[in-house]
Short mmCIF file of C-alpha atoms in Angstrom, two decimals:
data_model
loop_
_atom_site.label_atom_id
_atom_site.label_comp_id
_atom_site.label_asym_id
_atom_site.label_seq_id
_atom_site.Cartn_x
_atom_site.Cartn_y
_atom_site.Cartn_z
CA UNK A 219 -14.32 6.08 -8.77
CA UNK A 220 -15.61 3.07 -6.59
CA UNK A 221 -18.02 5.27 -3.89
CA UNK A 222 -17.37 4.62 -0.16
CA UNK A 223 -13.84 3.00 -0.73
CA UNK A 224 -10.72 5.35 -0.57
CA UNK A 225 -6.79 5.00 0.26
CA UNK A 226 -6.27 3.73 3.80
CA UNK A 227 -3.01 5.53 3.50
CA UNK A 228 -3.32 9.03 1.93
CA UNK A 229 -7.37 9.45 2.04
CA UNK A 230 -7.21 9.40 -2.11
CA UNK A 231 -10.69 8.77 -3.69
CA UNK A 232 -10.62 8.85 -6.73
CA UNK A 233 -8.05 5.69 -7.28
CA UNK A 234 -7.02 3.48 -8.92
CA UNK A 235 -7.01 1.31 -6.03
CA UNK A 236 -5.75 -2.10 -4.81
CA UNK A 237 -6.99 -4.47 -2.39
CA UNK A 238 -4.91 -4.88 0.42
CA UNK A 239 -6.75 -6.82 3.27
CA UNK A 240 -10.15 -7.17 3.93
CA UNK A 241 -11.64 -3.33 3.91
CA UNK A 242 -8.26 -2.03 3.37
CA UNK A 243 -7.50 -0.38 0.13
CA UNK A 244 -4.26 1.99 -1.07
CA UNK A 245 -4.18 3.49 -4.15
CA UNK A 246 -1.30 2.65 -6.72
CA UNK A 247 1.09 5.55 -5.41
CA UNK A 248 0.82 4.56 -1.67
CA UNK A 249 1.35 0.85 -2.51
CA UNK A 250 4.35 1.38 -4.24
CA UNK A 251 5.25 3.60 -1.50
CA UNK A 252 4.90 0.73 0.82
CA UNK A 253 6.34 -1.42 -0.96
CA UNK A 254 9.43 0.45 -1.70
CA UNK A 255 9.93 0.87 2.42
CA UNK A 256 9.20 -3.12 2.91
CA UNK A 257 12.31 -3.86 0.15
CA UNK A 258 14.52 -1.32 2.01
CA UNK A 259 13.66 -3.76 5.54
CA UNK A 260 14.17 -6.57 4.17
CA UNK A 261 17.73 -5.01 2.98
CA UNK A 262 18.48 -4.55 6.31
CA UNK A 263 17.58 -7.57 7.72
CA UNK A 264 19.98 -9.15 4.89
CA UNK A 265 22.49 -6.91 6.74
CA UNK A 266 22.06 -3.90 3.74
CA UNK A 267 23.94 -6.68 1.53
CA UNK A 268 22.26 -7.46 -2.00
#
């Protein structure tokens, strides 16, 4: 546990955490989370095709 730094996303503090930008941090669940959602746009703007 890094003290004062928790998930920007979900409040977590105990981590593991990864830098996102500047004083943002998520923690590994909420990052693949988000990460998961920005694939599923980017499918869309490919017209859903793979």
């Amino acid at each position: 546990m890094i003290p004062g730094i928790e998930c920007w996303d979900c409040g977590d503090k105990d981590g593991p955490f990864v830098h996102v930008w500047r004083h943002t941090y998520l923690c590994e669940r909420c990052q693949a989370d988000a990460l998961a959602i920005l694939d599923g746009l980017k499918d869309m703007n490919d017209g859903g095709r793979k």
